[in-house]
Tab-separated table of C-alpha atoms in Angstrom:
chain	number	residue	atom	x	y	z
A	101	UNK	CA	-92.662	32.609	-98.192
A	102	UNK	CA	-91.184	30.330	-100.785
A	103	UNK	CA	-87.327	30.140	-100.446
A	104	UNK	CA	-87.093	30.550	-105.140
A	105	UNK	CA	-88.804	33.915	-104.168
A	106	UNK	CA	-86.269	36.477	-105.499
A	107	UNK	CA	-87.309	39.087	-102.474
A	108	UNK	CA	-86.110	37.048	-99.541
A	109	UNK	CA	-82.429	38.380	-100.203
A	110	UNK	CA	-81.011	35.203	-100.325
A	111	UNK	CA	-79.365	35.787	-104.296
A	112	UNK	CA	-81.929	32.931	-105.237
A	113	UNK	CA	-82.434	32.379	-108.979
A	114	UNK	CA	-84.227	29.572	-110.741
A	115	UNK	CA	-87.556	28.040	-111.240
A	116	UNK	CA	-90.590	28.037	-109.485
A	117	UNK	CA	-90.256	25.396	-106.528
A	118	UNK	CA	-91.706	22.509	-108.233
A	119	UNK	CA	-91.564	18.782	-106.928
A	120	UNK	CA	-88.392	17.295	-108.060
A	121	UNK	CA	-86.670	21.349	-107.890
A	122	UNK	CA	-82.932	20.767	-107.649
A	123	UNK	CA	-81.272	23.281	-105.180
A	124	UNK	CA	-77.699	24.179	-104.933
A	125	UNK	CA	-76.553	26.349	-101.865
A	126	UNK	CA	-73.385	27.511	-103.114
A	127	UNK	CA	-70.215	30.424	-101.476
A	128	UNK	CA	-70.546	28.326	-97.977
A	129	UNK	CA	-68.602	27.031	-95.150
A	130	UNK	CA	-70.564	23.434	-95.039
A	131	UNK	CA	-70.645	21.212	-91.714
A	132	UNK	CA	-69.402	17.946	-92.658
A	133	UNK	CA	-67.506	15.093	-91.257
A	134	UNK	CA	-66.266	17.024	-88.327
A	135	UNK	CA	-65.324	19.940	-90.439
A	136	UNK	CA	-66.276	23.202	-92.162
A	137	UNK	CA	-65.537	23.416	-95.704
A	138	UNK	CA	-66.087	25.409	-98.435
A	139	UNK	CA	-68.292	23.632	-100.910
A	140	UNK	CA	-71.566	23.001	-102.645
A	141	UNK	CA	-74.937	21.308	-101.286
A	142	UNK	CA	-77.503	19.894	-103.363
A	143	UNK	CA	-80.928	19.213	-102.261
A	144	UNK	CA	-83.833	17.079	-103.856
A	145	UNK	CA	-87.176	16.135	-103.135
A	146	UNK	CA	-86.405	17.447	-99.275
A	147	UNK	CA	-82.822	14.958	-99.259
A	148	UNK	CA	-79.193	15.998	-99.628
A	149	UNK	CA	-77.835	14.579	-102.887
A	150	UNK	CA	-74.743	13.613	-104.414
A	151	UNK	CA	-73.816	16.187	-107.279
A	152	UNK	CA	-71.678	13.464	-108.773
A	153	UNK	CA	-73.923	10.957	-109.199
A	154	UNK	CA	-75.935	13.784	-110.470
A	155	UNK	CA	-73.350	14.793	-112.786
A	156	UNK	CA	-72.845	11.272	-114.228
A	157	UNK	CA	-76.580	10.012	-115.098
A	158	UNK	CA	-76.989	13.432	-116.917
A	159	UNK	CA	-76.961	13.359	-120.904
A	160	UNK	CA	-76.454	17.244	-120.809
A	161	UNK	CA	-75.607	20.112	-118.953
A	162	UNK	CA	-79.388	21.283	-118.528
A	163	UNK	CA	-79.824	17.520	-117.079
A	164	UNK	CA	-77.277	18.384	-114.583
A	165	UNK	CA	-77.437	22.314	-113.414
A	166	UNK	CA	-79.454	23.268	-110.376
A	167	UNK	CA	-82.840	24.450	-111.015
A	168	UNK	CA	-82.777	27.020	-107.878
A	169	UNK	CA	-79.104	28.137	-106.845
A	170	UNK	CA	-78.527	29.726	-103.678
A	171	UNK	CA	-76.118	32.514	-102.505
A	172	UNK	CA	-74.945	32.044	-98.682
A	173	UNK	CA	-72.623	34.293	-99.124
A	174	UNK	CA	-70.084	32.709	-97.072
A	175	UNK	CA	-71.805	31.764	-94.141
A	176	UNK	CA	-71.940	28.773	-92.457
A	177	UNK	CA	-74.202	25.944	-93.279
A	178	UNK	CA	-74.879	23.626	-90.561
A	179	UNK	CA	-77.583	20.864	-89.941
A	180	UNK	CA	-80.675	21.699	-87.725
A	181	UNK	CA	-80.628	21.833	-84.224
A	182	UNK	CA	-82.451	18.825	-82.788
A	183	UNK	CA	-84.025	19.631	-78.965
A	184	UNK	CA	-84.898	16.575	-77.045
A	185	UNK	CA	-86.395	18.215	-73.738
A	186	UNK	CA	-88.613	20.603	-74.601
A	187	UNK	CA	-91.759	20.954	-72.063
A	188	UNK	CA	-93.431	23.589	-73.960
A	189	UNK	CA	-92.860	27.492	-75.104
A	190	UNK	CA	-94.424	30.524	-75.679
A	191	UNK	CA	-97.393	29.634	-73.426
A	192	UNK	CA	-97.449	26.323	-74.118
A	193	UNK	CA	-97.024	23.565	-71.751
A	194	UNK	CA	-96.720	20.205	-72.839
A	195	UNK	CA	-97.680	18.631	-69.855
A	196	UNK	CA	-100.975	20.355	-70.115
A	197	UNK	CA	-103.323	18.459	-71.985
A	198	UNK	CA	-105.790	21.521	-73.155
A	199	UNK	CA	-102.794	23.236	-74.552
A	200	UNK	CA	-101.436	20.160	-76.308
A	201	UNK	CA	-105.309	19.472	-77.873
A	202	UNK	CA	-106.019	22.941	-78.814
A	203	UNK	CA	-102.661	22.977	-81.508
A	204	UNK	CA	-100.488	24.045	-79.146
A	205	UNK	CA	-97.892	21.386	-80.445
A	206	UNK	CA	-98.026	22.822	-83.917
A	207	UNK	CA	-97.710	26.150	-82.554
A	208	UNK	CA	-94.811	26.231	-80.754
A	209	UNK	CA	-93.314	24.402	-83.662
A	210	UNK	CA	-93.243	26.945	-86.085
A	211	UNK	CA	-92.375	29.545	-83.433
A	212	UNK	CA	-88.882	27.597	-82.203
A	213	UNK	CA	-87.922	27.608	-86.046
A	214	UNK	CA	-85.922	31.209	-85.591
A	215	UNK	CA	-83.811	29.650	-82.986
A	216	UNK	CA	-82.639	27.185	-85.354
A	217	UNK	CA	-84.352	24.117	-84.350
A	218	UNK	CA	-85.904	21.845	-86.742
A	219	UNK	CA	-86.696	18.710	-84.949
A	220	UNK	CA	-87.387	18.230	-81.019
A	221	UNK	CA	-89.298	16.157	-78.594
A	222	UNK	CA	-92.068	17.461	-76.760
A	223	UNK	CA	-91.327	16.552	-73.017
A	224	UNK	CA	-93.949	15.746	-70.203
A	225	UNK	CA	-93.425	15.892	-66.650
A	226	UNK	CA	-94.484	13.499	-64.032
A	227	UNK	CA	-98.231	13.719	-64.765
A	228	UNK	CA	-100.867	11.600	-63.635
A	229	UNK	CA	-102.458	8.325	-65.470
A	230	UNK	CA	-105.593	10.633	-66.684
A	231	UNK	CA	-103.598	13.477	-67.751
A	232	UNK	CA	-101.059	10.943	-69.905
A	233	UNK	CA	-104.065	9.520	-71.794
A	234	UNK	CA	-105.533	12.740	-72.605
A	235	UNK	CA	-101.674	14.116	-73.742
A	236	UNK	CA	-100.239	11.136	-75.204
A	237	UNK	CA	-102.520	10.132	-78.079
A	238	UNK	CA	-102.648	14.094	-79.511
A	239	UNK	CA	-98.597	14.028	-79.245
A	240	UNK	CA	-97.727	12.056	-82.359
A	241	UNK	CA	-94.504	12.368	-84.746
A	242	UNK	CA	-94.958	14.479	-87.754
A	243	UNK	CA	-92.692	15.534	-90.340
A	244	UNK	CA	-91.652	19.297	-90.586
A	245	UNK	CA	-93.435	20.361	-93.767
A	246	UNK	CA	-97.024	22.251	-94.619
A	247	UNK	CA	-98.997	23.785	-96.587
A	248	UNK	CA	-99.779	27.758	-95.949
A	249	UNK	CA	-101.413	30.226	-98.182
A	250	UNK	CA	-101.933	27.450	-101.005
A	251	UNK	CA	-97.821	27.154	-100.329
A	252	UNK	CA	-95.626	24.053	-99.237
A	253	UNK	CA	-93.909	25.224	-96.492
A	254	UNK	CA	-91.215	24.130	-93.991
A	255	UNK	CA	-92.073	23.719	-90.431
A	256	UNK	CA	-90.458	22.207	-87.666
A	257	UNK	CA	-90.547	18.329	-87.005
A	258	UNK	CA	-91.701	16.792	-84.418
A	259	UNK	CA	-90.091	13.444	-82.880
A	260	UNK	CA	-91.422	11.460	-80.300
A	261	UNK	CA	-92.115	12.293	-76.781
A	262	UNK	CA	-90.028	12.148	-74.000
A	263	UNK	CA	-91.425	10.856	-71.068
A	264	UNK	CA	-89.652	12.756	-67.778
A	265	UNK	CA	-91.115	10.813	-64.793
A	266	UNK	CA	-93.106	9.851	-62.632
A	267	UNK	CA	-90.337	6.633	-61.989
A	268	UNK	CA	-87.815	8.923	-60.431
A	269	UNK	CA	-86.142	9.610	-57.203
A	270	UNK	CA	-85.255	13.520	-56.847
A	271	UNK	CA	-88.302	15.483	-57.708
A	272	UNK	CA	-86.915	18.589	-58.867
A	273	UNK	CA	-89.470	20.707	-60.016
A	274	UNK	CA	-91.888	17.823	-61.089
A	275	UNK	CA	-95.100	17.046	-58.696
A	276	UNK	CA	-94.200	15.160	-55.559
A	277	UNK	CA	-96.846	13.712	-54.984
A	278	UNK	CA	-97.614	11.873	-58.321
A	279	UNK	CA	-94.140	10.345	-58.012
A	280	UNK	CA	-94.271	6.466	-58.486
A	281	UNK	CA	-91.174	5.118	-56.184
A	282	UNK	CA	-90.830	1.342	-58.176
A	283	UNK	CA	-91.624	0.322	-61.727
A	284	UNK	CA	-91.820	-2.417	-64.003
A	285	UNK	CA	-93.072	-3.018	-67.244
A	286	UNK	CA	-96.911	-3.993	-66.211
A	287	UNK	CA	-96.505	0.035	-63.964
A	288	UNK	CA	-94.964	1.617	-66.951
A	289	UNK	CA	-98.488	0.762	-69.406
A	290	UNK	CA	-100.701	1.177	-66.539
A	291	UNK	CA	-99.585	4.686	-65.688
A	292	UNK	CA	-98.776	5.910	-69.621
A	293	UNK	CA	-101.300	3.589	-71.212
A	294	UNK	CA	-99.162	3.749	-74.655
A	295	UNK	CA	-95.665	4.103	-75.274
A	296	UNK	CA	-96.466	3.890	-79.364
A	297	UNK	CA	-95.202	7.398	-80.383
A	298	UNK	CA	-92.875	7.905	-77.182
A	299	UNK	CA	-88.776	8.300	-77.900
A	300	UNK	CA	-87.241	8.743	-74.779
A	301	UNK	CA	-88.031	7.581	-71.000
A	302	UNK	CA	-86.454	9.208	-68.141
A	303	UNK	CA	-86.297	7.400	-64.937
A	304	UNK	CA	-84.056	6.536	-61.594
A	305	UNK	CA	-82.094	3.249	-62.209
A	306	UNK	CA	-81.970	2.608	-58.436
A	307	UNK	CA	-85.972	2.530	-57.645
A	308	UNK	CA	-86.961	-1.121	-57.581
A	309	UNK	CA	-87.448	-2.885	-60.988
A	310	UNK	CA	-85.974	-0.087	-62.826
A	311	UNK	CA	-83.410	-2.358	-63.826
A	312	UNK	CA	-85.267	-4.719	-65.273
A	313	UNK	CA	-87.677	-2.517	-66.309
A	314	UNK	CA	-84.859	-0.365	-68.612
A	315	UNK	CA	-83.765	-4.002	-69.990
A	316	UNK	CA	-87.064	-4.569	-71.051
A	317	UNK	CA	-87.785	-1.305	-72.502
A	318	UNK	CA	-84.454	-1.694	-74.200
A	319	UNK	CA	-84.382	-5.144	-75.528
A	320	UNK	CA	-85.704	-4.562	-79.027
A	321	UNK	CA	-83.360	-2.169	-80.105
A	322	UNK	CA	-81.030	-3.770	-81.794
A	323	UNK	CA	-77.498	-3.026	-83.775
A	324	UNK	CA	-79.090	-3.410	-87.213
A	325	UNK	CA	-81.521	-1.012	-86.648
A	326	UNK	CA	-81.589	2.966	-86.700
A	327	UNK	CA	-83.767	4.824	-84.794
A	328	UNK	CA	-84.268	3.555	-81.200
A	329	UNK	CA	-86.231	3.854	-77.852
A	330	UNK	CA	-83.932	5.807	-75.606
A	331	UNK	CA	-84.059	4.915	-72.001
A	332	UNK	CA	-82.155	8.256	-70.233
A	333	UNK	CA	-81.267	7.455	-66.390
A	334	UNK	CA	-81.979	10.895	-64.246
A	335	UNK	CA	-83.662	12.650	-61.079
A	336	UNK	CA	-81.317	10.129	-59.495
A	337	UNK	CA	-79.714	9.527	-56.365
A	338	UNK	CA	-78.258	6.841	-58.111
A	339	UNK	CA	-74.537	5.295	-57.234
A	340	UNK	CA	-71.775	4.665	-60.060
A	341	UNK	CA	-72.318	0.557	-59.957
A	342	UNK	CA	-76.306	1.325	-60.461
A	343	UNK	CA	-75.331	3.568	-63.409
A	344	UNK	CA	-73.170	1.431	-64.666
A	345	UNK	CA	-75.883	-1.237	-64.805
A	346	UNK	CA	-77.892	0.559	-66.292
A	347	UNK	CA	-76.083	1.542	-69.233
A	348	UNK	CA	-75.292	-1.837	-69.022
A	349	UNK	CA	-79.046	-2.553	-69.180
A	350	UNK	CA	-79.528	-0.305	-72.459
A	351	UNK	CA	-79.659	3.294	-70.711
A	352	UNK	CA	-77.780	5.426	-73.456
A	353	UNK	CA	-78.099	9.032	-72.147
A	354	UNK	CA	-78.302	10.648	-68.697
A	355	UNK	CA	-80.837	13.554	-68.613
A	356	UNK	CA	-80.130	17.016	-67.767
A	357	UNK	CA	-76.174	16.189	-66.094
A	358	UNK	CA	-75.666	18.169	-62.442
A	359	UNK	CA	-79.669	18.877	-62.146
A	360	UNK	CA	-82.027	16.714	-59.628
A	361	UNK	CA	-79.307	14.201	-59.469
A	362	UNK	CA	-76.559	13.091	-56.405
A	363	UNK	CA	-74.052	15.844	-56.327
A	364	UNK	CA	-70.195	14.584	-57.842
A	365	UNK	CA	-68.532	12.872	-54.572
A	366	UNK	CA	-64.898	11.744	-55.106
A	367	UNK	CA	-66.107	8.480	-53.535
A	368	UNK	CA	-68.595	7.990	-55.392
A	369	UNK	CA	-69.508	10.321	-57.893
A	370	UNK	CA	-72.795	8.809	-59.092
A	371	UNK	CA	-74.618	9.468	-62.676
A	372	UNK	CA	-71.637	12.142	-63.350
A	373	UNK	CA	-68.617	9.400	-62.578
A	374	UNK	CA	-70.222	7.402	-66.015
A	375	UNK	CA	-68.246	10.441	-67.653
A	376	UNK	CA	-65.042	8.888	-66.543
A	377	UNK	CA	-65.579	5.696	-67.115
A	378	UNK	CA	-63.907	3.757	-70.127
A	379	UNK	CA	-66.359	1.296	-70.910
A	380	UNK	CA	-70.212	3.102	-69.691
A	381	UNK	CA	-69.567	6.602	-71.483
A	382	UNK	CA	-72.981	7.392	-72.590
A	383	UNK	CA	-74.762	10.338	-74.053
A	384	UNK	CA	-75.854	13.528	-71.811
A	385	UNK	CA	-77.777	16.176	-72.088
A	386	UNK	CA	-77.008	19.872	-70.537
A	387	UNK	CA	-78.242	22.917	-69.879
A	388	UNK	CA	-76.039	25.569	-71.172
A	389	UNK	CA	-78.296	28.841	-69.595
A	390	UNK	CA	-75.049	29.793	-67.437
A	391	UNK	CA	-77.763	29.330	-64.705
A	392	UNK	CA	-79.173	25.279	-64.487
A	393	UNK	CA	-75.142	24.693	-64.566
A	394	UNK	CA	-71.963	26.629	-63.663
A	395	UNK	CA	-70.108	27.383	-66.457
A	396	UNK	CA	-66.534	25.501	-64.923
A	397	UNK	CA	-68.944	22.598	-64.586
A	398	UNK	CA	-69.776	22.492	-68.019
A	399	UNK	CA	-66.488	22.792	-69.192
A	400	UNK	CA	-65.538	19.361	-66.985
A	401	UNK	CA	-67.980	17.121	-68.594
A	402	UNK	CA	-67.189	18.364	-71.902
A	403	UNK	CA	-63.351	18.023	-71.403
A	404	UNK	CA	-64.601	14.106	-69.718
A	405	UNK	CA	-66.772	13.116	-73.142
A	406	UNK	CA	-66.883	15.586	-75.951
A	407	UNK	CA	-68.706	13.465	-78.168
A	408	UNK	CA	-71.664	12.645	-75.921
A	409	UNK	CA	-72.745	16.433	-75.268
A	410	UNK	CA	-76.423	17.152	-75.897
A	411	UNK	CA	-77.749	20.279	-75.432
A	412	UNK	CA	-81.106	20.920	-74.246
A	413	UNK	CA	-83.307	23.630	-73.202
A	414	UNK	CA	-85.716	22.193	-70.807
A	415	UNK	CA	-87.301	25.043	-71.414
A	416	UNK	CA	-90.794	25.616	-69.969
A	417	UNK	CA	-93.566	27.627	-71.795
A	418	UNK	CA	-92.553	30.874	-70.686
A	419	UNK	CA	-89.818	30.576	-72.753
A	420	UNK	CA	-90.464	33.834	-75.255
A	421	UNK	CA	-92.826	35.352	-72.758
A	422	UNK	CA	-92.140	38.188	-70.279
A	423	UNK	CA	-92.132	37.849	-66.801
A	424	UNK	CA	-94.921	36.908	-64.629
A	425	UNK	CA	-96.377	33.640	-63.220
A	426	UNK	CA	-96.861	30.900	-65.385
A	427	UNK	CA	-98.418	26.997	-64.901
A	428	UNK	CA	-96.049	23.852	-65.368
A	429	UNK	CA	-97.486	21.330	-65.220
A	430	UNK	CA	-99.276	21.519	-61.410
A	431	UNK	CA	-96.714	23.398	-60.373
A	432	UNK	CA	-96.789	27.759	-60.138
A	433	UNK	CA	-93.830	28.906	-61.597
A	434	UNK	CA	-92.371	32.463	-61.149
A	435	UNK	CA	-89.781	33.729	-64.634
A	436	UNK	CA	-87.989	36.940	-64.203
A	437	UNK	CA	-86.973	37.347	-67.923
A	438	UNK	CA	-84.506	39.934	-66.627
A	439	UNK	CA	-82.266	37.216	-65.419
A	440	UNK	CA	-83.170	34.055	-67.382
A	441	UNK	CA	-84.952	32.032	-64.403
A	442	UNK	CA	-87.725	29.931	-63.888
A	443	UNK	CA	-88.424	29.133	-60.173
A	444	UNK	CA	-91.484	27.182	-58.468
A	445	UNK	CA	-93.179	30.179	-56.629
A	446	UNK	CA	-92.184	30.891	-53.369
A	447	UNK	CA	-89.038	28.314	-53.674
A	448	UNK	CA	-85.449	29.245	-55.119
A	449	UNK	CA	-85.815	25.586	-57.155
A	450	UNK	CA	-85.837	25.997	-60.603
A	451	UNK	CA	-88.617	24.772	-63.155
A	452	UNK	CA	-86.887	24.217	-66.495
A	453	UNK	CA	-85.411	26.938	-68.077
A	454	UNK	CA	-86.545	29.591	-70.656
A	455	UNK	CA	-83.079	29.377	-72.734
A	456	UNK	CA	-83.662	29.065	-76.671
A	457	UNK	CA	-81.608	26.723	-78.054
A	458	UNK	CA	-79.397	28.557	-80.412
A	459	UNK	CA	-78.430	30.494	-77.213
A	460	UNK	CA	-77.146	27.736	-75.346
A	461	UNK	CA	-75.004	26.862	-78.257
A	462	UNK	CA	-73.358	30.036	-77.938
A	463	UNK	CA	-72.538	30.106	-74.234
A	464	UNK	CA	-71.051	26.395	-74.911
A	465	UNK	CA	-68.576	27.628	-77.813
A	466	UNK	CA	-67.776	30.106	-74.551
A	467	UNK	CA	-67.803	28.296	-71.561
A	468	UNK	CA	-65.761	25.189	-72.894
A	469	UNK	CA	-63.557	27.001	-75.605
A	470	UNK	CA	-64.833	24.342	-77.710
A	471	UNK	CA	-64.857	24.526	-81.701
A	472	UNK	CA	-67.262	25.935	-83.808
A	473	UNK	CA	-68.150	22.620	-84.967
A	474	UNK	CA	-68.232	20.772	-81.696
A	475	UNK	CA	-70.688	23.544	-80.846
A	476	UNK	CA	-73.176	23.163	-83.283
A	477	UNK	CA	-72.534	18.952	-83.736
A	478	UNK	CA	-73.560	19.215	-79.883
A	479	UNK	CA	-76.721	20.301	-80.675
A	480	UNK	CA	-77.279	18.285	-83.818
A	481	UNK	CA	-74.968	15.242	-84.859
A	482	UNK	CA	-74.885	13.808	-80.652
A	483	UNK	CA	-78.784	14.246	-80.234
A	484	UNK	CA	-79.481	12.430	-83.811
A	485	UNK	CA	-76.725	9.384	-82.839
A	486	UNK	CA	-78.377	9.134	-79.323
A	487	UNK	CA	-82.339	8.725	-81.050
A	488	UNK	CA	-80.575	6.637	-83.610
A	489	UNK	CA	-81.850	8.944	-85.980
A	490	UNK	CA	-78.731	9.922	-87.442
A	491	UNK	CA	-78.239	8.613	-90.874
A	492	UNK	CA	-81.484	10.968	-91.899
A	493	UNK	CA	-80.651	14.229	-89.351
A	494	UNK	CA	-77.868	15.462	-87.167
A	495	UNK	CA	-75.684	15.498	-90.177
A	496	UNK	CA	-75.072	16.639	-93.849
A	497	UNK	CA	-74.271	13.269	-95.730
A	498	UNK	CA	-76.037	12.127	-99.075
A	499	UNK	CA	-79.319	11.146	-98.200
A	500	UNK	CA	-80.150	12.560	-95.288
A	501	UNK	CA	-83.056	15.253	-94.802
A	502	UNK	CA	-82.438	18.911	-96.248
A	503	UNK	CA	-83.096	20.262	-92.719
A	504	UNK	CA	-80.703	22.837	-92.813
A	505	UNK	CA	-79.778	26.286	-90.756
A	506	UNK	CA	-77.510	29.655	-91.804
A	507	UNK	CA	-75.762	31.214	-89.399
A	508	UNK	CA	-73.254	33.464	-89.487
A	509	UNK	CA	-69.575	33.700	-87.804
A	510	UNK	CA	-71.202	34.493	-84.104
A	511	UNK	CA	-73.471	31.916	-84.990
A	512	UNK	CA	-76.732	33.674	-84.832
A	513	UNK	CA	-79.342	32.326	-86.672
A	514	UNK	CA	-79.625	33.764	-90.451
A	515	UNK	CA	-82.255	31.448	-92.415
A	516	UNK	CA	-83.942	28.058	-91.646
A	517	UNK	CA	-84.558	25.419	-94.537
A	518	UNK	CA	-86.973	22.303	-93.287
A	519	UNK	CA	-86.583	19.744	-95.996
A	520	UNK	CA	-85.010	21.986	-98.364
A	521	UNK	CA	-88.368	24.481	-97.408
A	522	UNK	CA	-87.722	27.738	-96.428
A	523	UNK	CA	-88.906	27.849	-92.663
A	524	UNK	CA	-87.564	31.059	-91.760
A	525	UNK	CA	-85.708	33.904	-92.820
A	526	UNK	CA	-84.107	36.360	-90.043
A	527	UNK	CA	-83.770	39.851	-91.898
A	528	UNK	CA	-84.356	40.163	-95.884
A	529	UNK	CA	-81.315	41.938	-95.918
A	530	UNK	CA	-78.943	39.978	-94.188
A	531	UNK	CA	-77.256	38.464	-97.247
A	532	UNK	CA	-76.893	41.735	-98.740
């Protein structure tokens, strides 16, 4: 459906969507610098824009008026949600490579849109050497827009991979016995083969040559640059000084806090003491369910580090299925949709998680008693800074990509716009 079409309910008017269509989204409560506030957002060619500068080049006022003006109707316009551990959905696993050959990847990402997401990284579990070089090649980066029905359309983006084992040290849910106990460099190609269109690497800082191995990895990234390879430390038993050396090292996030990691000691609280550090506070990524983490918990780290929440899903492919027994990976996994859980059959461990993102932005606005806008910048701005990614997503400044989400004051997802493309559209009449 193309967003200028009057029937969406949106109170669109304009032209036809034409390359070079200026939009205006106008009567909104916009995300920006830490704050909601009623303005105007103008999109271009798939970017935000500066209406100013817009205002100023043009010789008239045809030159300078919107070609497509939409209506929110007062409700809030935030960026899109970014998800960067996502093992599959909707019968999809990630980690299985006939799924991810036979489209799976572009399937799930049109069918997360609704939930508000707009970019994420598809996530692979401890797999073995074959199974990486059949994934990894058909798991590539590609930007969220397409063609349907002879129509440009917005679709969801995909970023690069993240890598979630086999160079761990608590298994959780992942294969034991394809677990690699030591890395290095000359490992890491030998068991992935490529690590050309990979984002993020998951590992435990405290197996040998991990960390040299995460200096390594980390050592081109440098201050000058934007987007970057993320080494996440996690499925650790870890204790703070290896932590600390490892952020030290490059490490910038820890993966999944509280899950397959040392429990918090007061003696030594492990991965979860770099959250009250001064000088190693780094990004993290949690699992707001209400069931992966108790909600008290969740409150503590964000109280600790506000800034370096981000959420995740770790959802598994049954997420938007019904209940049965589904495949992750090698593993059997049993989901009772009734109660939200995902547990390797005949074990009370859970698999991942069959949350949708857009709900676990909700229960953190309740858990924490955070802000509206620490909510959603939790599941947008923090996962753009830690890929480095942010000066193009994660945020609404001049420049960076249209991918924009409505919501409205319970912040339920309304309308999804993929570089400036309408992606989705909840209810026609939801604007009325």
């Amino acid at each position: 459906m193309m967003m200028n079409d009057v029937e969406i309910g949106l109170s669109i008017s304009g032209k036809r969507n034409n390359h070079g269509v200026v939009i205006k989204f106008t009567n909104c409560l916009i995300l920006r610098n830490h704050q909601l506030v009623h303005d105007d957002l103008w999109v271009q060619n798939g970017k935000i824009i500066d209406p100013q500068s817009r205002f100023w080049e043009a010789t008239c006022f045809h030159e300078y008026a919107a070609d497509v003006v939409i209506d929110c109707r007062q409700s809030i316009l935030a960026p899109g949600f970014i998800d960067i551990q996502l093992n599959g959905a909707f019968g999809i696993d990630f980690s299985n490579p006939n799924h991810v050959t036979s489209g799976g990847l572009e399937s799930v990402a049109n069918k997360i849109l609704p939930h508000g997401v707009t970019s994420f990284c598809p996530t692979v579990i401890t797999s073995s050497p074959e199974s990486y070089r059949s994934l990894l090649p058909h798991i590539r980066p590609s930007v969220g827009c397409g063609i349907s029905n002879g129509n440009l359309v917005g679709r969801c983006h995909v970023l690069g991979t993240h890598l979630e084992g086999p160079f761990i040290s608590v298994k959780g849910a992942h294969p034991e016995h394809l677990i690699r106990p030591t890395t290095s460099i000359d490992q890491l190609m030998q068991v992935y083969g490529s690590l050309e269109a990979v984002s993020i690497i998951t590992m435990a800082p405290e197996i040998p040559g991990a960390l040299e191995c995460i200096k390594q990895l980390c050592s081109k990234n440098t201050d000058s640059q934007s987007e970057r390879f993320v080494v996440s430390v996690g499925h650790s038993r870890c204790d703070l000084s290896t932590a600390t050396k490892a952020v030290d090292n490059g490490a910038r996030c820890i993966t999944h806090l509280f899950n397959a990691m040392t429990s918090f000691h007061h003696r030594d609280p492990g991965l979860i003491g770099l959250l009250g550090t001064t000088s190693h506070q780094t990004f993290y990524s949690l699992i707001a369910d209400g069931i992966h983490v108790h909600p008290s918990s969740i409150k503590i780290a964000y109280c600790s580090h506000p800034s370096g929440t981000v959420l995740v899903t770790d959802a598994m492919c049954a997420m938007g299925l019904p209940s049965g027994q589904y495949e992750f990976g090698e593993l059997k996994v049993d989901v009772d949709a009734s109660i939200h859980t995902a547990k390797i059959t005949n074990t009370d461990t859970l698999a991942g998680s069959i949350a949708t993102l857009d709900s676990c932005v909700r229960n953190f606005l309740q858990f924490t008693g955070c802000s509206v806008v620490e909510a959603l910048e939790a599941a947008s701005l923090h996962p753009a800074q830690c890929l480095g990614i942010d000066s193009t997503k994660g945020a609404l400044t001049f420049g960076a990509d249209a991918d924009l989400i409505l919501l409205d004051n319970d912040l339920n997802v309304q309308a999804v716009f993929v570089l400036g493309q309408l992606a989705h559209l909840e209810d026609k009449d939801c604007f009325t």
